[in-house]
Amino acid sequence: MRIFTRLTILLLCFIVSNLSAQNINPNLLSKQWKAQWVTVPNEPNNGYGVYHFRKSVDLPTKPARFVIHVSADNRYKLYVNDKLVSMGPARGDTYYWNYETIDIAPYLEGGKNTVAALVWNDGDTRPEAQISERTAFILQGDTEKEEILNTNKTWKGIRNKAYAPLTGVGYSTYYVAGPGEMLDMHETIKDWTANSFNDGQWLQAQKIDNGNPKGIANAFGWMLVPSPIPQMELKTQRLASLRKSKGFTAPAGFPASKTAVTIPANTTASMLLDQSFLTNAYLTLNMSGGHKAGISFTYCESPMVNVGNTYQMVKPNRNDVDGYKFVGRKDSITADGSANQSFTTLAFRTFRYILVNITTKDQPLIIDDIYGTYTGFPFKLNAKIQTGNPETQQIMDIGWRTARLCAVETYFDCPYYEQLQYVGDGRIQAMVSYYNTGDDRLARNALNLIDHSRIAEGITLSRHPSYSPQIISTFSLWYISMLHDYWMYRNDPKFVKDKLDGVRQVLAFFSKYQQADGSLKDLPYWKFVDWINKNSSDKKGWDFGQSPKDGNGNSAILDMQLLWTYQQAAEMEAQLGLPVYAQQYRAKAAQLKQTIQNKYWVAGKGLYADTKDKDTYSQHANTLAILSGVSTGANANALGKKLESDASLVESTIYFKYYVHQAMVKGGLGDDYMSWLDIWRNNIKMGLTTWAEISDLEHNRSDCHAWGASPNIEFFRTVLGIDSYAPGFSKIKIEPHLGKMENASGEMPHPNGTVAVNYAKTGAKWNISINLPVKTDGVLVWKGKSYYLKGGRNTLII
C-alpha cells in the first residue's frame, strides 16, 4: 500500500481543489457521460471487497491543465504517478451522488503517466452513513483532450484478496462507523500505483453503465452531481508518547519522532500509544521483516473500567492508564517478512490511545515508523477572544477541536461511534462554523442533505445520509430553526427561499396532529428532546430522551417548540415567501401561545409544567417558554432565575444547555454566563480533550459530541455580545455581558469582513472600541441604552 508522504499531503492541501460547477464542461452537467461506471469482472456486486484500477497513457508534453471528474461506490483514493490526488466521493445519496473535480496537470509529465484508483466496498459492514448501489468506479475527462482517461474497457482492475473486514468494538453499544481491516501482507499488491508496475495479469474492466448526471432521462442509479464541498485536509500528526510497553525496549523519542523499534523474534509485545488528545487520523505503519508476525491496533477514545452493556461502561479520568482496559475498533495485520512493508488504513480512525499488540515468529519485526495523518473539513479558525482568564481559551480550544472532529464530509454527531449527521446536533455545529470560521459550505451542504431526506409525509429524516431511515419528529422542527439561523447569519436569501416549500411540508405534517386548541396530540415517531441529567431529582415521564406527556398525549415542550418554529417560519415567509403562509403561521402561533399559557402555567410555582397534569417540571419546558416568547419581560427574568437556581427542575444535559443559556440571557441574566460552565469544567477535570456526549462523564459513551461546543458560540454572542440584528447579518447588534470582567476583547468573521470589539474599564468608565465591516452598521446596547454604530471604527467612553 502507498503511504501518505509529506509531499502528497502538501499537494493535496494546497494544489488540489474542487472546481465549481461553473468551471465544469456544461455538457457533463446535462448529457450522458462517455465514461462508464466499471467494476472488476466476476466479483460480487455488493459484498465486501477492496479493488485496484489503473490505466497508463502517453502524453507528448506536460499539460498546463488536465481536468477530470471522479467518483466511486463506496469510496476511492485516486493516485496520479504514485501521488495521492483525491479522496471521496463526498457522502450523499443516490439521488445526489457526488463526484470530485480535479486538475491533475501538476502531477502529469511528458511521456508515460499512470492513473490508479483504490476502490473499496464495505458491503454489509459499511458505515450507516454510507449509501450504496454496488461496487463501481468512474472517471470522466472534462474535455475531449482529457477523455483519454475515461473509464471503459481500456482500464484494468483486480481485487486485493489480502483484505477482510474486522467488525465490532469489543463491547455492546450502538456502533455504526464501519469495520476495521484484516490485512495479510503476503497477499497484498505492492507498488501498484507506480508507472513501472506490470498489470499484465489484471482483468479488463467491466462496464456497468454510462455516467448519468442528475436530471437526464437515463439518470437512475447514481445521479451524478458536482461535489459541493472541498477536499478534506490532510496533515501529518505524530503520536505524542509511549505510555506503556512490554516485550521490547523502546528507543528515546519514540513515537514522537521517526525512530526504528525492533520487536525480537518469538516475542509477545505490546505498547500503548497516546496522542495526548482525541483525533481523526489515518494510521500508517511502515515495517520490515517479522515474517508471519501479527500486529493489531485497538483505537480508543478512553481507558475503561469494565466492558459490558452500553449503559454499564465506566470511564476513569481520561489521562489515567494504569489498571484500565483498552477496547475498541481494531485493525489487524500479518507481516510478510519483506523490507519496506507499509499499511495505511482505508478510512480514518478516531482515537486518543492506540493499543498495539504484536506477536512475532522466528524473525524479528522492525517498526520503521508509525504515525497518523489528521483529516477533517478544511475549516480555518478566524475568531479569537481574550478575557485575561486562561480557562476561557482552554474551553475555546477544546470546543474548536470537538467541532473539527465532528466535521468531515458532513457534520457528525460523533466521529467514533456513528459519523451520522443529525439535525439537532447540526444546528449547533453550523452556528459554531458561522461564529468561528465564517465558512458556511458544510452548513449549506447539511441543509441540502436534510432537505433531500424529506419523506412523503412531509417531515425530514432525523439524520442524512443514512441507509436506514430514522425519524425524530422534533428534529424536523430544528431543521427549520437551522434554516432560520442560516437566513439570519449568512447573506444567501435565494438559498433560503428555495427551501421554503420544504418548510411548509414539515409544518403541514405537524398541523395534522394539532387539536382544536393548537396543542399537539399523539405526535408520531421518536420525539427526542434531551437525554436529561441523571442527577435530576424528578425524572418522571422522561422516556428515552422524550419529554413527559399526559394521558391525551400532550406535551408542553413539544407545543413550545412548535410555537417557536411557527414564529421563525412566519418571519422567513414574510420576507422571502408567500404572505398567506406568514399570516397562517402567525395565527397558529398566536393560538398556540395562548393555549400553552392556559394549559401549562402554574402560578403558585411560577413555572410551566411539562404536561397539563402539572406533576413534573423541567428546565426544558421553561427554557422554551422564554425562547418562544410565552414568557417575556419581568416574567422571563423570574423564570430565568429559576432556570439558574431551582434544583427541583429536571436538568438538561450539555446539549440542551445551548437553549437553556440562551433563555437565561434573554431573561436578563447574561452577566452570569461564565458561572454556568461547570459541565465543561468537569469535562476538563476528567481529562477530556473534546466535549462528551452527555453530562455523566463516567458512564458516557461518546467522548466527542460537537453539540456541546456551544461556548464557542456564546463567548462571542453572549460575552462579547456580537449578534445578527437583521437577515443576512446585514445589521449587527453588540450587547456584551461581561460579568465581573474589566477587560475583554475579540473578533469574529462576518459575511462582509470582521467584527472586532474591545472593552476596557478605567475607574468608573468603560473605553469601548468596536470595528464593524465597511458599509455594515449596527447598534451597541449598553445597560439598557442604545448607541448607533457605523461601519468601520467606533470609539465610545461610557
PDB file of N, CA and C in Angstrom, residues 722-761:
ATOM      1  N   ILE A 722     -21.770  39.927  20.282  1.00  0.00           N
ATOM      2  CA  ILE A 722     -21.900  40.143  18.833  1.00  0.00           C
ATOM      3  C   ILE A 722     -23.002  39.243  18.270  1.00  0.00           C
ATOM      4  N   ASP A 723     -24.011  39.866  17.675  1.00  0.00           N
ATOM      5  CA  ASP A 723     -25.120  39.067  17.153  1.00  0.00           C
ATOM      6  C   ASP A 723     -25.700  39.723  15.904  1.00  0.00           C
ATOM      7  N   SER A 724     -26.390  38.891  15.120  1.00  0.00           N
ATOM      8  CA  SER A 724     -27.087  39.391  13.941  1.00  0.00           C
ATOM      9  C   SER A 724     -28.342  40.141  14.382  1.00  0.00           C
ATOM     10  N   TYR A 725     -28.579  41.276  13.729  1.00  0.00           N
ATOM     11  CA  TYR A 725     -29.724  42.120  14.068  1.00  0.00           C
ATOM     12  C   TYR A 725     -30.715  42.212  12.916  1.00  0.00           C
ATOM     13  N   ALA A 726     -30.385  41.511  11.816  1.00  0.00           N
ATOM     14  CA  ALA A 726     -31.255  41.511  10.642  1.00  0.00           C
ATOM     15  C   ALA A 726     -30.821  40.350   9.750  1.00  0.00           C
ATOM     16  N   PRO A 727     -31.711  39.855   8.896  1.00  0.00           N
ATOM     17  CA  PRO A 727     -31.341  38.754   7.999  1.00  0.00           C
ATOM     18  C   PRO A 727     -30.065  39.052   7.220  1.00  0.00           C
ATOM     19  N   GLY A 728     -29.275  38.008   7.028  1.00  0.00           N
ATOM     20  CA  GLY A 728     -28.015  38.143   6.325  1.00  0.00           C
ATOM     21  C   GLY A 728     -26.937  38.814   7.132  1.00  0.00           C
ATOM     22  N   PHE A 729     -27.164  38.983   8.453  1.00  0.00           N
ATOM     23  CA  PHE A 729     -26.208  39.701   9.313  1.00  0.00           C
ATOM     24  C   PHE A 729     -25.998  41.114   8.763  1.00  0.00           C
ATOM     25  N   SER A 730     -27.040  41.660   8.081  1.00  0.00           N
ATOM     26  CA  SER A 730     -26.905  42.964   7.431  1.00  0.00           C
ATOM     27  C   SER A 730     -26.830  44.103   8.443  1.00  0.00           C
ATOM     28  N   LYS A 731     -27.307  43.878   9.644  1.00  0.00           N
ATOM     29  CA  LYS A 731     -27.118  44.795  10.757  1.00  0.00           C
ATOM     30  C   LYS A 731     -26.568  44.001  11.933  1.00  0.00           C
ATOM     31  N   ILE A 732     -25.763  44.666  12.739  1.00  0.00           N
ATOM     32  CA  ILE A 732     -25.064  43.981  13.822  1.00  0.00           C
ATOM     33  C   ILE A 732     -25.480  44.581  15.160  1.00  0.00           C
ATOM     34  N   LYS A 733     -25.802  43.708  16.077  1.00  0.00           N
ATOM     35  CA  LYS A 733     -26.114  44.122  17.440  1.00  0.00           C
ATOM     36  C   LYS A 733     -24.954  43.740  18.346  1.00  0.00           C
ATOM     37  N   ILE A 734     -24.495  44.704  19.143  1.00  0.00           N
ATOM     38  CA  ILE A 734     -23.442  44.453  20.118  1.00  0.00           C
ATOM     39  C   ILE A 734     -24.025  44.678  21.510  1.00  0.00           C
ATOM     40  N   GLU A 735     -24.210  43.598  22.251  1.00  0.00           N
ATOM     41  CA  GLU A 735     -24.748  43.702  23.619  1.00  0.00           C
ATOM     42  C   GLU A 735     -23.937  42.784  24.535  1.00  0.00           C
ATOM     43  N   PRO A 736     -22.799  43.279  25.044  1.00  0.00           N
ATOM     44  CA  PRO A 736     -21.909  42.416  25.839  1.00  0.00           C
ATOM     45  C   PRO A 736     -22.486  42.088  27.214  1.00  0.00           C
ATOM     46  N   HIS A 737     -22.040  40.944  27.717  1.00  0.00           N
ATOM     47  CA  HIS A 737     -22.374  40.512  29.079  1.00  0.00           C
ATOM     48  C   HIS A 737     -21.058  40.106  29.741  1.00  0.00           C
ATOM     49  N   LEU A 738     -20.397  41.080  30.316  1.00  0.00           N
ATOM     50  CA  LEU A 738     -19.022  40.894  30.784  1.00  0.00           C
ATOM     51  C   LEU A 738     -18.937  40.401  32.223  1.00  0.00           C
ATOM     52  N   GLY A 739     -20.045  40.401  32.948  1.00  0.00           N
ATOM     53  CA  GLY A 739     -19.983  39.934  34.325  1.00  0.00           C
ATOM     54  C   GLY A 739     -18.991  40.741  35.143  1.00  0.00           C
ATOM     55  N   LYS A 740     -18.042  40.044  35.742  1.00  0.00           N
ATOM     56  CA  LYS A 740     -17.037  40.702  36.582  1.00  0.00           C
ATOM     57  C   LYS A 740     -15.783  41.112  35.805  1.00  0.00           C
ATOM     58  N   MET A 741     -15.753  40.834  34.525  1.00  0.00           N
ATOM     59  CA  MET A 741     -14.574  41.189  33.726  1.00  0.00           C
ATOM     60  C   MET A 741     -14.427  42.703  33.629  1.00  0.00           C
ATOM     61  N   GLU A 742     -13.194  43.157  33.587  1.00  0.00           N
ATOM     62  CA  GLU A 742     -12.908  44.575  33.377  1.00  0.00           C
ATOM     63  C   GLU A 742     -12.136  44.811  32.089  1.00  0.00           C
ATOM     64  N   ASN A 743     -11.734  43.719  31.453  1.00  0.00           N
ATOM     65  CA  ASN A 743     -11.074  43.793  30.154  1.00  0.00           C
ATOM     66  C   ASN A 743     -11.476  42.568  29.341  1.00  0.00           C
ATOM     67  N   ALA A 744     -11.910  42.786  28.143  1.00  0.00           N
ATOM     68  CA  ALA A 744     -12.232  41.677  27.249  1.00  0.00           C
ATOM     69  C   ALA A 744     -12.190  42.191  25.820  1.00  0.00           C
ATOM     70  N   SER A 745     -11.741  41.336  24.925  1.00  0.00           N
ATOM     71  CA  SER A 745     -11.695  41.722  23.511  1.00  0.00           C
ATOM     72  C   SER A 745     -11.774  40.479  22.655  1.00  0.00           C
ATOM     73  N   GLY A 746     -12.026  40.707  21.381  1.00  0.00           N
ATOM     74  CA  GLY A 746     -12.065  39.575  20.462  1.00  0.00           C
ATOM     75  C   GLY A 746     -12.562  39.987  19.103  1.00  0.00           C
ATOM     76  N   GLU A 747     -12.565  39.025  18.210  1.00  0.00           N
ATOM     77  CA  GLU A 747     -13.067  39.274  16.858  1.00  0.00           C
ATOM     78  C   GLU A 747     -13.644  38.000  16.286  1.00  0.00           C
ATOM     79  N   MET A 748     -14.508  38.161  15.294  1.00  0.00           N
ATOM     80  CA  MET A 748     -15.134  37.013  14.643  1.00  0.00           C
ATOM     81  C   MET A 748     -15.445  37.367  13.194  1.00  0.00           C
ATOM     82  N   PRO A 749     -15.581  36.339  12.348  1.00  0.00           N
ATOM     83  CA  PRO A 749     -15.865  36.605  10.938  1.00  0.00           C
ATOM     84  C   PRO A 749     -17.310  37.041  10.726  1.00  0.00           C
ATOM     85  N   HIS A 750     -17.507  37.809   9.685  1.00  0.00           N
ATOM     86  CA  HIS A 750     -18.820  38.319   9.281  1.00  0.00           C
ATOM     87  C   HIS A 750     -18.890  38.198   7.763  1.00  0.00           C
ATOM     88  N   PRO A 751     -20.074  38.024   7.184  1.00  0.00           N
ATOM     89  CA  PRO A 751     -20.148  37.912   5.720  1.00  0.00           C
ATOM     90  C   PRO A 751     -19.480  39.063   4.978  1.00  0.00           C
ATOM     91  N   ASN A 752     -19.383  40.242   5.617  1.00  0.00           N
ATOM     92  CA  ASN A 752     -18.765  41.397   4.958  1.00  0.00           C
ATOM     93  C   ASN A 752     -17.345  41.685   5.435  1.00  0.00           C
ATOM     94  N   GLY A 753     -16.807  40.834   6.302  1.00  0.00           N
ATOM     95  CA  GLY A 753     -15.460  41.089   6.804  1.00  0.00           C
ATOM     96  C   GLY A 753     -15.264  40.547   8.206  1.00  0.00           C
ATOM     97  N   THR A 754     -14.889  41.422   9.146  1.00  0.00           N
ATOM     98  CA  THR A 754     -14.605  41.015  10.520  1.00  0.00           C
ATOM     99  C   THR A 754     -15.252  41.998  11.484  1.00  0.00           C
ATOM    100  N   VAL A 755     -15.792  41.469  12.580  1.00  0.00           N
ATOM    101  CA  VAL A 755     -16.279  42.295  13.679  1.00  0.00           C
ATOM    102  C   VAL A 755     -15.276  42.163  14.814  1.00  0.00           C
ATOM    103  N   ALA A 756     -14.770  43.286  15.317  1.00  0.00           N
ATOM    104  CA  ALA A 756     -13.802  43.268  16.411  1.00  0.00           C
ATOM    105  C   ALA A 756     -14.276  44.203  17.515  1.00  0.00           C
ATOM    106  N   VAL A 757     -14.132  43.753  18.769  1.00  0.00           N
ATOM    107  CA  VAL A 757     -14.563  44.561  19.913  1.00  0.00           C
ATOM    108  C   VAL A 757     -13.475  44.565  20.974  1.00  0.00           C
ATOM    109  N   ASN A 758     -13.443  45.660  21.729  1.00  0.00           N
ATOM    110  CA  ASN A 758     -12.515  45.756  22.853  1.00  0.00           C
ATOM    111  C   ASN A 758     -13.199  46.554  23.959  1.00  0.00           C
ATOM    112  N   TYR A 759     -13.259  45.951  25.146  1.00  0.00           N
ATOM    113  CA  TYR A 759     -13.871  46.600  26.300  1.00  0.00           C
ATOM    114  C   TYR A 759     -12.820  46.703  27.399  1.00  0.00           C
ATOM    115  N   ALA A 760     -12.590  47.910  27.901  1.00  0.00           N
ATOM    116  CA  ALA A 760     -11.599  48.113  28.967  1.00  0.00           C
ATOM    117  C   ALA A 760     -12.151  49.110  29.968  1.00  0.00           C
ATOM    118  N   LYS A 761     -12.181  48.709  31.236  1.00  0.00           N
ATOM    119  CA  LYS A 761     -12.707  49.574  32.288  1.00  0.00           C
ATOM    120  C   LYS A 761     -11.572  50.358  32.930  1.00  0.00           C
TER     121      LYS A 761
END
